[in-house]
Amino acid sequence: MSQFTLKLCETPHAITIDILDEANSIQLNTLNNEMLNLTWIWDGAKDKLEEKQRLIDEIYYDLMFVEETFGDEIAASILQLLYSKIDTVYS
């Protein structure tokens, strides 16, 4: 069974998460053969809940692909990391 890790790239108001395999290859969404959209960028809104909902709307299909391909645990970890970043930016 393959092992996957998460790689974070952060700025003060953004975060991108990539999924890496054992060879450090970034995983793609094989349904559309494109990079996974697991990025949140602050747009200046002032409501955490609104921002979290906007994030889910934007990455929903890629997050479902991650859940089905890599498992619930990785999908939940990604969501938690993104939510934590939103909480940090809005505090």
MMTF fields as JSON, N, C-alpha, C and O atoms, coordinates in Angstrom:
{
  "mmtfVersion": "1.0.0",
  "mmtfProducer": "UNKNOWN",
  "numBonds": 363,
  "numAtoms": 364,
  "numGroups": 91,
  "numChains": 1,
  "numModels": 1,
  "chainsPerModel": [1],
  "groupsPerChain": [91],
  "chainIdList": ["A"],
  "bondAtomList": [4, 2, 8, 6, 12, 10, 16, 14, 20, 18, 24, 22, 28, 26, 32, 30, 36, 34, 40, 38, 44, 42, 48, 46, 52, 50, 56, 54, 60, 58, 64, 62, 68, 66, 72, 70, 76, 74, 80, 78, 84, 82, 88, 86, 92, 90, 96, 94, 100, 98, 104, 102, 108, 106, 112, 110, 116, 114, 120, 118, 124, 122, 128, 126, 132, 130, 136, 134, 140, 138, 144, 142, 148, 146, 152, 150, 156, 154, 160, 158, 164, 162, 168, 166, 172, 170, 176, 174, 180, 178, 184, 182, 188, 186, 192, 190, 196, 194, 200, 198, 204, 202, 208, 206, 212, 210, 216, 214, 220, 218, 224, 222, 228, 226, 232, 230, 236, 234, 240, 238, 244, 242, 248, 246, 252, 250, 256, 254, 260, 258, 264, 262, 268, 266, 272, 270, 276, 274, 280, 278, 284, 282, 288, 286, 292, 290, 296, 294, 300, 298, 304, 302, 308, 306, 312, 310, 316, 314, 320, 318, 324, 322, 328, 326, 332, 330, 336, 334, 340, 338, 344, 342, 348, 346, 352, 350, 356, 354, 360, 358],
  "bondOrderList": [1, 1, 1, 1, 1, 1, 1, 1, 1, 1, 1, 1, 1, 1, 1, 1, 1, 1, 1, 1, 1, 1, 1, 1, 1, 1, 1, 1, 1, 1, 1, 1, 1, 1, 1, 1, 1, 1, 1, 1, 1, 1, 1, 1, 1, 1, 1, 1, 1, 1, 1, 1, 1, 1, 1, 1, 1, 1, 1, 1, 1, 1, 1, 1, 1, 1, 1, 1, 1, 1, 1, 1, 1, 1, 1, 1, 1, 1, 1, 1, 1, 1, 1, 1, 1, 1, 1, 1, 1, 1],
  "groupList": [{"groupName": "MET", "atomNameList": ["N", "CA", "C", "O"], "elementList": ["N", "C", "C", "O"], "formalChargeList": [0, 0, 0, 0], "bondAtomList": [1, 0, 2, 1, 3, 2], "bondOrderList": [1, 1, 2], "singleLetterCode": "M", "chemCompType": "L-PEPTIDE LINKING"}, {"groupName": "SER", "atomNameList": ["N", "CA", "C", "O"], "elementList": ["N", "C", "C", "O"], "formalChargeList": [0, 0, 0, 0], "bondAtomList": [1, 0, 2, 1, 3, 2], "bondOrderList": [1, 1, 2], "singleLetterCode": "S", "chemCompType": "L-PEPTIDE LINKING"}, {"groupName": "GLN", "atomNameList": ["N", "CA", "C", "O"], "elementList": ["N", "C", "C", "O"], "formalChargeList": [0, 0, 0, 0], "bondAtomList": [1, 0, 2, 1, 3, 2], "bondOrderList": [1, 1, 2], "singleLetterCode": "Q", "chemCompType": "L-PEPTIDE LINKING"}, {"groupName": "PHE", "atomNameList": ["N", "CA", "C", "O"], "elementList": ["N", "C", "C", "O"], "formalChargeList": [0, 0, 0, 0], "bondAtomList": [1, 0, 2, 1, 3, 2], "bondOrderList": [1, 1, 2], "singleLetterCode": "F", "chemCompType": "L-PEPTIDE LINKING"}, {"groupName": "THR", "atomNameList": ["N", "CA", "C", "O"], "elementList": ["N", "C", "C", "O"], "formalChargeList": [0, 0, 0, 0], "bondAtomList": [1, 0, 2, 1, 3, 2], "bondOrderList": [1, 1, 2], "singleLetterCode": "T", "chemCompType": "L-PEPTIDE LINKING"}, {"groupName": "LEU", "atomNameList": ["N", "CA", "C", "O"], "elementList": ["N", "C", "C", "O"], "formalChargeList": [0, 0, 0, 0], "bondAtomList": [1, 0, 2, 1, 3, 2], "bondOrderList": [1, 1, 2], "singleLetterCode": "L", "chemCompType": "L-PEPTIDE LINKING"}, {"groupName": "LYS", "atomNameList": ["N", "CA", "C", "O"], "elementList": ["N", "C", "C", "O"], "formalChargeList": [0, 0, 0, 0], "bondAtomList": [1, 0, 2, 1, 3, 2], "bondOrderList": [1, 1, 2], "singleLetterCode": "K", "chemCompType": "L-PEPTIDE LINKING"}, {"groupName": "CYS", "atomNameList": ["N", "CA", "C", "O"], "elementList": ["N", "C", "C", "O"], "formalChargeList": [0, 0, 0, 0], "bondAtomList": [1, 0, 2, 1, 3, 2], "bondOrderList": [1, 1, 2], "singleLetterCode": "C", "chemCompType": "L-PEPTIDE LINKING"}, {"groupName": "GLU", "atomNameList": ["N", "CA", "C", "O"], "elementList": ["N", "C", "C", "O"], "formalChargeList": [0, 0, 0, 0], "bondAtomList": [1, 0, 2, 1, 3, 2], "bondOrderList": [1, 1, 2], "singleLetterCode": "E", "chemCompType": "L-PEPTIDE LINKING"}, {"groupName": "PRO", "atomNameList": ["N", "CA", "C", "O"], "elementList": ["N", "C", "C", "O"], "formalChargeList": [0, 0, 0, 0], "bondAtomList": [1, 0, 2, 1, 3, 2], "bondOrderList": [1, 1, 2], "singleLetterCode": "P", "chemCompType": "L-PEPTIDE LINKING"}, {"groupName": "HIS", "atomNameList": ["N", "CA", "C", "O"], "elementList": ["N", "C", "C", "O"], "formalChargeList": [0, 0, 0, 0], "bondAtomList": [1, 0, 2, 1, 3, 2], "bondOrderList": [1, 1, 2], "singleLetterCode": "H", "chemCompType": "L-PEPTIDE LINKING"}, {"groupName": "ALA", "atomNameList": ["N", "CA", "C", "O"], "elementList": ["N", "C", "C", "O"], "formalChargeList": [0, 0, 0, 0], "bondAtomList": [1, 0, 2, 1, 3, 2], "bondOrderList": [1, 1, 2], "singleLetterCode": "A", "chemCompType": "L-PEPTIDE LINKING"}, {"groupName": "ILE", "atomNameList": ["N", "CA", "C", "O"], "elementList": ["N", "C", "C", "O"], "formalChargeList": [0, 0, 0, 0], "bondAtomList": [1, 0, 2, 1, 3, 2], "bondOrderList": [1, 1, 2], "singleLetterCode": "I", "chemCompType": "L-PEPTIDE LINKING"}, {"groupName": "ASP", "atomNameList": ["N", "CA", "C", "O"], "elementList": ["N", "C", "C", "O"], "formalChargeList": [0, 0, 0, 0], "bondAtomList": [1, 0, 2, 1, 3, 2], "bondOrderList": [1, 1, 2], "singleLetterCode": "D", "chemCompType": "L-PEPTIDE LINKING"}, {"groupName": "ASN", "atomNameList": ["N", "CA", "C", "O"], "elementList": ["N", "C", "C", "O"], "formalChargeList": [0, 0, 0, 0], "bondAtomList": [1, 0, 2, 1, 3, 2], "bondOrderList": [1, 1, 2], "singleLetterCode": "N", "chemCompType": "L-PEPTIDE LINKING"}, {"groupName": "TRP", "atomNameList": ["N", "CA", "C", "O"], "elementList": ["N", "C", "C", "O"], "formalChargeList": [0, 0, 0, 0], "bondAtomList": [1, 0, 2, 1, 3, 2], "bondOrderList": [1, 1, 2], "singleLetterCode": "W", "chemCompType": "L-PEPTIDE LINKING"}, {"groupName": "GLY", "atomNameList": ["N", "CA", "C", "O"], "elementList": ["N", "C", "C", "O"], "formalChargeList": [0, 0, 0, 0], "bondAtomList": [1, 0, 2, 1, 3, 2], "bondOrderList": [1, 1, 2], "singleLetterCode": "G", "chemCompType": "PEPTIDE LINKING"}, {"groupName": "ARG", "atomNameList": ["N", "CA", "C", "O"], "elementList": ["N", "C", "C", "O"], "formalChargeList": [0, 0, 0, 0], "bondAtomList": [1, 0, 2, 1, 3, 2], "bondOrderList": [1, 1, 2], "singleLetterCode": "R", "chemCompType": "L-PEPTIDE LINKING"}, {"groupName": "TYR", "atomNameList": ["N", "CA", "C", "O"], "elementList": ["N", "C", "C", "O"], "formalChargeList": [0, 0, 0, 0], "bondAtomList": [1, 0, 2, 1, 3, 2], "bondOrderList": [1, 1, 2], "singleLetterCode": "Y", "chemCompType": "L-PEPTIDE LINKING"}, {"groupName": "VAL", "atomNameList": ["N", "CA", "C", "O"], "elementList": ["N", "C", "C", "O"], "formalChargeList": [0, 0, 0, 0], "bondAtomList": [1, 0, 2, 1, 3, 2], "bondOrderList": [1, 1, 2], "singleLetterCode": "V", "chemCompType": "L-PEPTIDE LINKING"}],
  "groupTypeList": [0, 1, 2, 3, 4, 5, 6, 5, 7, 8, 4, 9, 10, 11, 12, 4, 12, 13, 12, 5, 13, 8, 11, 14, 1, 12, 2, 5, 14, 4, 5, 14, 14, 8, 0, 5, 14, 5, 4, 15, 12, 15, 13, 16, 11, 6, 13, 6, 5, 8, 8, 6, 2, 17, 5, 12, 13, 8, 12, 18, 18, 13, 5, 0, 3, 19, 8, 8, 4, 3, 16, 13, 8, 12, 11, 11, 1, 12, 5, 2, 5, 5, 18, 1, 6, 12, 13, 4, 19, 18, 1],
  "groupIdList": [1, 2, 3, 4, 5, 6, 7, 8, 9, 10, 11, 12, 13, 14, 15, 16, 17, 18, 19, 20, 21, 22, 23, 24, 25, 26, 27, 28, 29, 30, 31, 32, 33, 34, 35, 36, 37, 38, 39, 40, 41, 42, 43, 44, 45, 46, 47, 48, 49, 50, 51, 52, 53, 54, 55, 56, 57, 58, 59, 60, 61, 62, 63, 64, 65, 66, 67, 68, 69, 70, 71, 72, 73, 74, 75, 76, 77, 78, 79, 80, 81, 82, 83, 84, 85, 86, 87, 88, 89, 90, 91],
  "secStructList": [7, 7, 7, 7, 3, 3, 3, 3, 3, 3, 3, 6, 6, 3, 3, 3, 3, 3, 3, 3, 7, 6, 6, 7, 7, 5, 7, 3, 3, 6, 6, 6, 6, 3, 3, 7, 7, 7, 3, 3, 3, 7, 7, 1, 7, 7, 7, 2, 2, 2, 2, 2, 2, 2, 2, 2, 2, 2, 2, 2, 2, 2, 2, 2, 2, 2, 2, 2, 2, 2, 7, 2, 2, 2, 2, 2, 2, 2, 2, 2, 2, 2, 2, 2, 2, 2, 2, 2, 2, 6, 7],
  "xCoordList": [0.845, 0.0, 0.885, 1.863, 0.555, 1.331, 1.159, 0.111, 2.223, 2.194, 2.164, 2.903, 1.326, 1.213, 1.449, 1.062, 2.086, 2.322, 1.799, 1.574, 1.617, 1.136, 2.291, 3.089, 2.371, 3.379, 2.655, 1.763, 3.042, 2.389, 3.27, 4.494, 2.637, 3.29, 2.41, 1.264, 2.958, 2.159, 2.748, 3.962, 1.845, 2.181, 1.281, 0.438, 1.428, 0.565, -0.935, -1.727, -1.342, -2.772, -3.14, -4.12, -2.375, -2.688, -2.029, -1.06, -2.571, -1.975, -2.329, -3.464, -1.354, -1.554, -1.044, 0.021, -1.797, -1.418, -1.307, -2.232, -0.169, 0.046, 0.136, 0.577, -0.284, -0.159, 1.022, 1.063, 1.984, 3.175, 3.166, 2.704, 3.685, 3.84, 5.253, 5.997, 5.626, 6.932, 8.088, 9.176, 7.878, 8.919, 8.882, 9.54, 8.124, 7.944, 7.322, 7.566, 6.531, 5.795, 4.466, 3.746, 4.162, 2.9, 1.775, 1.849, 0.74, -0.39, -1.343, -1.575, -1.881, -2.823, -4.232, -4.421, -5.205, -6.575, -6.682, -6.768, -6.676, -6.671, -7.999, -8.082, -9.024, -10.297, -10.207, -10.88, -9.361, -9.207, -7.734, -7.413, -6.84, -5.402, -4.826, -4.015, -5.258, -4.775, -4.341, -4.635, -3.643, -3.251, -4.507, -5.552, -4.38, -5.478, -5.575, -4.559, -6.779, -6.993, -7.222, -8.363, -6.144, -6.23, -5.572, -4.624, -6.102, -5.529, -6.603, -7.748, -6.211, -7.069, -6.269, -5.128, -6.871, -6.262, -7.233, -8.405, -6.75, -7.57, -8.058, -7.264, -9.354, -9.907, -10.361, -10.973, -10.064, -10.408, -11.762, -12.157, -12.482, -13.776, -13.536, -12.408, -14.579, -14.413, -15.143, -15.219, -15.664, -16.456, -15.834, -15.754, -15.39, -14.745, -15.658, -15.244, -16.895, -17.809, -18.089, -18.149, -18.259, -18.479, -17.253, -17.381, -16.084, -14.841, -14.656, -14.226, -14.978, -14.865, -15.85, -15.514, -17.047, -18.027, -17.563, -17.717, -16.994, -16.473, -15.356, -15.282, -14.492, -13.417, -13.991, -13.556, -14.961, -15.581, -16.194, -16.047, -16.873, -17.473, -16.411, -16.638, -15.25, -14.188, -13.459, -13.098, -13.238, -12.408, -13.225, -12.649, -14.535, -15.401, -15.05, -14.855, -14.968, -14.748, -13.355, -13.187, -12.365, -11.025, -10.958, -10.281, -11.644, -11.655, -12.358, -11.925, -13.423, -14.1, -13.181, -13.164, -12.427, -11.457, -10.408, -10.063, -9.904, -8.911, -9.494, -8.84, -10.709, -11.357, -11.493, -11.197, -11.933, -12.129, -10.811, -10.737, -9.777, -8.511, -7.52, -6.856, -7.416, -6.392, -6.961, -6.213, -8.268, -8.907, -9.426, -9.033, -10.328, -10.964, -9.96, -10.1, -8.937, -7.979, -7.205, -7.038, -6.74, -6.001, -6.933, -6.554, -8.138, -9.099, -9.408, -9.455, -9.616, -9.9, -8.696, -8.864, -7.495, -6.282, -6.139, -5.794, -6.404, -6.322, -7.335, -6.997, -8.549, -9.586, -9.225, -9.417, -8.709, -8.32, -7.189, -7.216, -6.205, -5.102, -5.602, -5.191, -6.479, -7.029, -7.873, -7.761, -8.714, -9.535, -8.664, -8.96, -7.6, -6.698, -6.062, -5.899, -5.705, -5.13, -6.148, -5.807, -7.378, -8.435, -8.597, -8.675, -8.647, -8.788, -7.632, -7.836, -6.427, -5.251, -5.312, -5.033, -5.673, -5.729, -6.803, -6.622, -7.912, -9.028, -8.988, -9.947, -7.895, -7.838, -7.182, -7.055],
  "yCoordList": [-1.185, 0.0, 1.241, 1.309, 2.192, 3.423, 4.307, 4.328, 5.031, 6.013, 7.391, 7.653, 8.247, 9.597, 10.59, 10.356, 11.697, 12.758, 14.069, 14.2, 15.022, 16.333, 17.323, 17.329, 18.152, 19.199, 20.531, 20.757, 21.416, 22.712, 23.816, 23.789, 24.765, 25.991, 27.124, 27.276, 27.917, 28.952, 30.343, 30.532, 31.298, 32.711, 33.243, 32.497, 34.497, 34.989, 34.87, 34.73, 34.922, 34.9, 33.85, 34.017, 32.776, 31.701, 30.408, 30.415, 29.309, 28.001, 27.085, 27.077, 26.326, 25.31, 24.002, 23.956, 22.941, 21.62, 20.67, 20.544, 20.01, 18.975, 17.625, 17.528, 16.587, 15.215, 14.589, 14.576, 14.069, 13.457, 11.958, 11.5, 11.188, 9.75, 9.474, 10.405, 8.186, 7.807, 8.373, 8.582, 8.623, 9.158, 10.696, 11.313, 11.302, 12.754, 13.338, 14.495, 12.544, 13.027, 13.616, 13.022, 14.795, 15.439, 14.697, 14.438, 14.362, 13.621, 14.56, 15.692, 14.072, 14.828, 14.288, 13.183, 15.069, 14.587, 13.828, 14.44, 12.508, 11.692, 11.75, 11.289, 12.304, 12.449, 13.523, 13.44, 14.548, 15.61, 15.838, 16.757, 14.998, 15.057, 16.454, 16.95, 17.073, 18.391, 18.358, 17.411, 19.398, 19.521, 19.562, 20.064, 19.031, 19.131, 20.581, 21.209, 21.102, 22.467, 22.395, 22.325, 22.414, 22.37, 23.632, 23.577, 24.756, 26.062, 26.97, 26.968, 27.746, 28.812, 30.099, 30.143, 31.155, 32.479, 33.47, 33.522, 34.241, 35.232, 36.268, 36.849, 36.509, 37.504, 38.77, 39.649, 38.858, 40.063, 40.026, 40.999, 38.912, 38.787, 38.822, 38.64, 39.051, 39.189, 38.121, 38.229, 37.124, 36.12, 34.743, 34.245, 34.122, 32.798, 31.747, 30.987, 31.701, 30.673, 30.851, 29.876, 32.087, 32.372, 31.961, 31.395, 32.252, 31.918, 30.405, 29.896, 29.687, 28.228, 27.618, 26.654, 28.163, 27.664, 27.94, 27.092, 29.124, 29.47, 28.501, 28.063, 28.173, 27.214, 25.864, 25.286, 25.359, 24.071, 24.119, 23.175, 25.206, 25.338, 25.253, 24.649, 25.863, 25.91, 24.581, 24.215, 23.853, 22.636, 21.347, 20.264, 21.449, 20.299, 19.065, 17.983, 19.211, 18.04, 17.454, 16.234, 18.307, 17.791, 17.122, 16.105, 17.673, 17.066, 15.709, 14.778, 15.584, 14.294, 13.289, 12.111, 13.739, 12.879, 12.396, 11.214, 13.299, 12.924, 11.884, 10.889, 12.108, 11.176, 9.79, 8.786, 9.727, 8.443, 7.771, 6.542, 8.542, 7.999, 7.73, 6.694, 8.664, 8.57, 8.269, 7.953, 8.364, 8.015, 9.201, 10.35, 8.871, 9.877, 10.629, 11.832, 9.919, 10.526, 11.667, 12.734, 11.447, 12.504, 13.656, 14.818, 13.361, 14.426, 15.26, 16.488, 14.603, 15.32, 16.144, 17.26, 15.618, 16.357, 17.617, 18.684, 17.484, 18.639, 19.702, 20.882, 19.291, 20.241, 20.916, 22.123, 20.155, 20.721, 21.739, 22.797, 21.426, 22.366, 23.661, 24.752, 23.537, 24.724, 25.542, 26.767, 24.871, 25.575, 26.255, 27.376, 25.594, 26.188, 27.468, 28.45, 27.445, 28.628, 29.772, 30.916, 29.46, 30.489, 31.043, 32.258, 30.164, 30.613, 31.518, 32.506, 31.181, 31.984, 33.361, 34.373, 33.394, 34.667, 35.573, 36.79, 35.016, 35.824, 36.088, 36.626, 35.72, 35.983, 37.3, 37.668],
  "zCoordList": [0.0, 0.0, 0.0, 0.745, -0.809, -0.93, 0.29, 0.935, 0.58, 1.644, 0.991, 0.042, 1.492, 0.96, 2.082, 3.227, 1.744, 2.707, 2.124, 0.921, 3.017, 2.603, 2.641, 3.578, 1.618, 1.539, 1.53, 0.713, 2.445, 2.576, 2.001, 2.135, 1.374, 0.931, 1.454, 1.033, 2.379, 3.031, 2.851, 2.776, 2.784, 2.894, 4.008, 4.507, 4.412, 5.492, 5.198, 6.131, 3.93, 3.602, 2.568, 1.842, 2.49, 1.543, 1.996, 2.755, 1.517, 1.766, 0.595, 0.119, 0.147, -0.878, -0.315, 0.3, -0.524, -0.034, -1.218, -2.021, -1.314, -2.324, -1.634, -0.488, -2.339, -1.855, -2.592, -3.822, -1.823, -2.399, -2.147, -1.102, -3.118, -2.912, -2.407, -2.099, -2.32, -1.782, -2.604, -2.066, -3.884, -4.761, -4.797, -5.635, -3.899, -3.828, -5.093, -5.435, -5.776, -6.944, -6.482, -5.679, -7.01, -6.665, -7.38, -8.581, -6.629, -7.176, -7.912, -7.488, -9.009, -9.827, -9.633, -9.126, -10.035, -10.103, -11.425, -12.49, -11.359, -12.575, -13.329, -14.467, -12.715, -13.426, -14.499, -15.527, -14.256, -15.251, -15.612, -16.366, -15.073, -15.356, -15.111, -15.892, -14.02, -13.629, -12.178, -11.448, -11.77, -10.372, -9.5, -9.912, -8.305, -7.358, -6.883, -6.584, -6.815, -6.326, -4.826, -4.369, -4.067, -2.615, -2.067, -1.284, -2.501, -2.171, -1.601, -2.053, -0.6, -0.089, -0.128, 0.332, -0.681, -0.739, -0.121, -0.496, 0.811, 1.488, 0.508, -0.232, 0.493, -0.435, 0.28, -0.328, 1.559, 2.302, 2.983, 3.626, 2.853, 3.537, 5.045, 5.505, 5.794, 7.236, 8.05, 9.273, 7.411, 8.11, 7.916, 6.793, 9.024, 8.948, 8.343, 7.468, 8.807, 8.313, 6.825, 6.076, 6.407, 4.987, 4.163, 3.077, 4.691, 3.992, 3.899, 2.864, 4.967, 4.954, 3.958, 3.27, 3.875, 2.906, 1.479, 0.6, 1.248, -0.074, -0.469, -1.617, 0.488, 0.239, -0.178, -1.174, 0.574, 0.24, -1.154, -1.93, -1.474, -2.803, -3.899, -4.947, -3.65, -4.655, -4.825, -5.943, -3.725, -3.82, -3.685, -3.581, -3.686, -3.408, -4.248, -3.695, -5.555, -6.412, -6.222, -6.235, -6.048, -5.782, -4.415, -4.26, -3.427, -2.099, -2.128, -1.448, -2.899, -3.046, -3.756, -3.398, -4.746, -5.415, -4.411, -4.393, -3.583, -2.566, -1.621, -1.309, -1.171, -0.247, -0.874, -0.226, -2.118, -2.788, -3.168, -3.18, -3.478, -3.956, -2.837, -2.829, -1.887, -0.847, 0.533, 1.458, 0.676, 1.934, 2.728, 2.523, 3.646, 4.497, 5.35, 5.565, 5.842, 6.76, 6.089, 6.68, 4.875, 4.169, 3.831, 3.982, 3.377, 3.061, 4.301, 4.228, 5.429, 6.675, 7.118, 7.611, 6.951, 7.312, 6.468, 6.977, 5.185, 4.283, 4.7, 4.805, 4.932, 5.33, 6.644, 6.795, 7.589, 8.886, 8.731, 9.36, 7.903, 7.664, 7.025, 7.421, 6.048, 5.39, 6.366, 6.408, 7.148, 8.136, 9.187, 9.603, 9.618, 10.607, 10.062, 10.787, 8.778, 8.157, 8.145, 8.448, 7.799, 7.816, 9.228, 9.411, 10.225, 11.608, 12.026, 12.732, 11.591, 11.93, 11.278, 11.922, 10.009, 9.285, 9.857, 9.889, 10.308, 10.794, 12.288, 12.842, 12.953, 14.404, 14.712, 15.88]
}
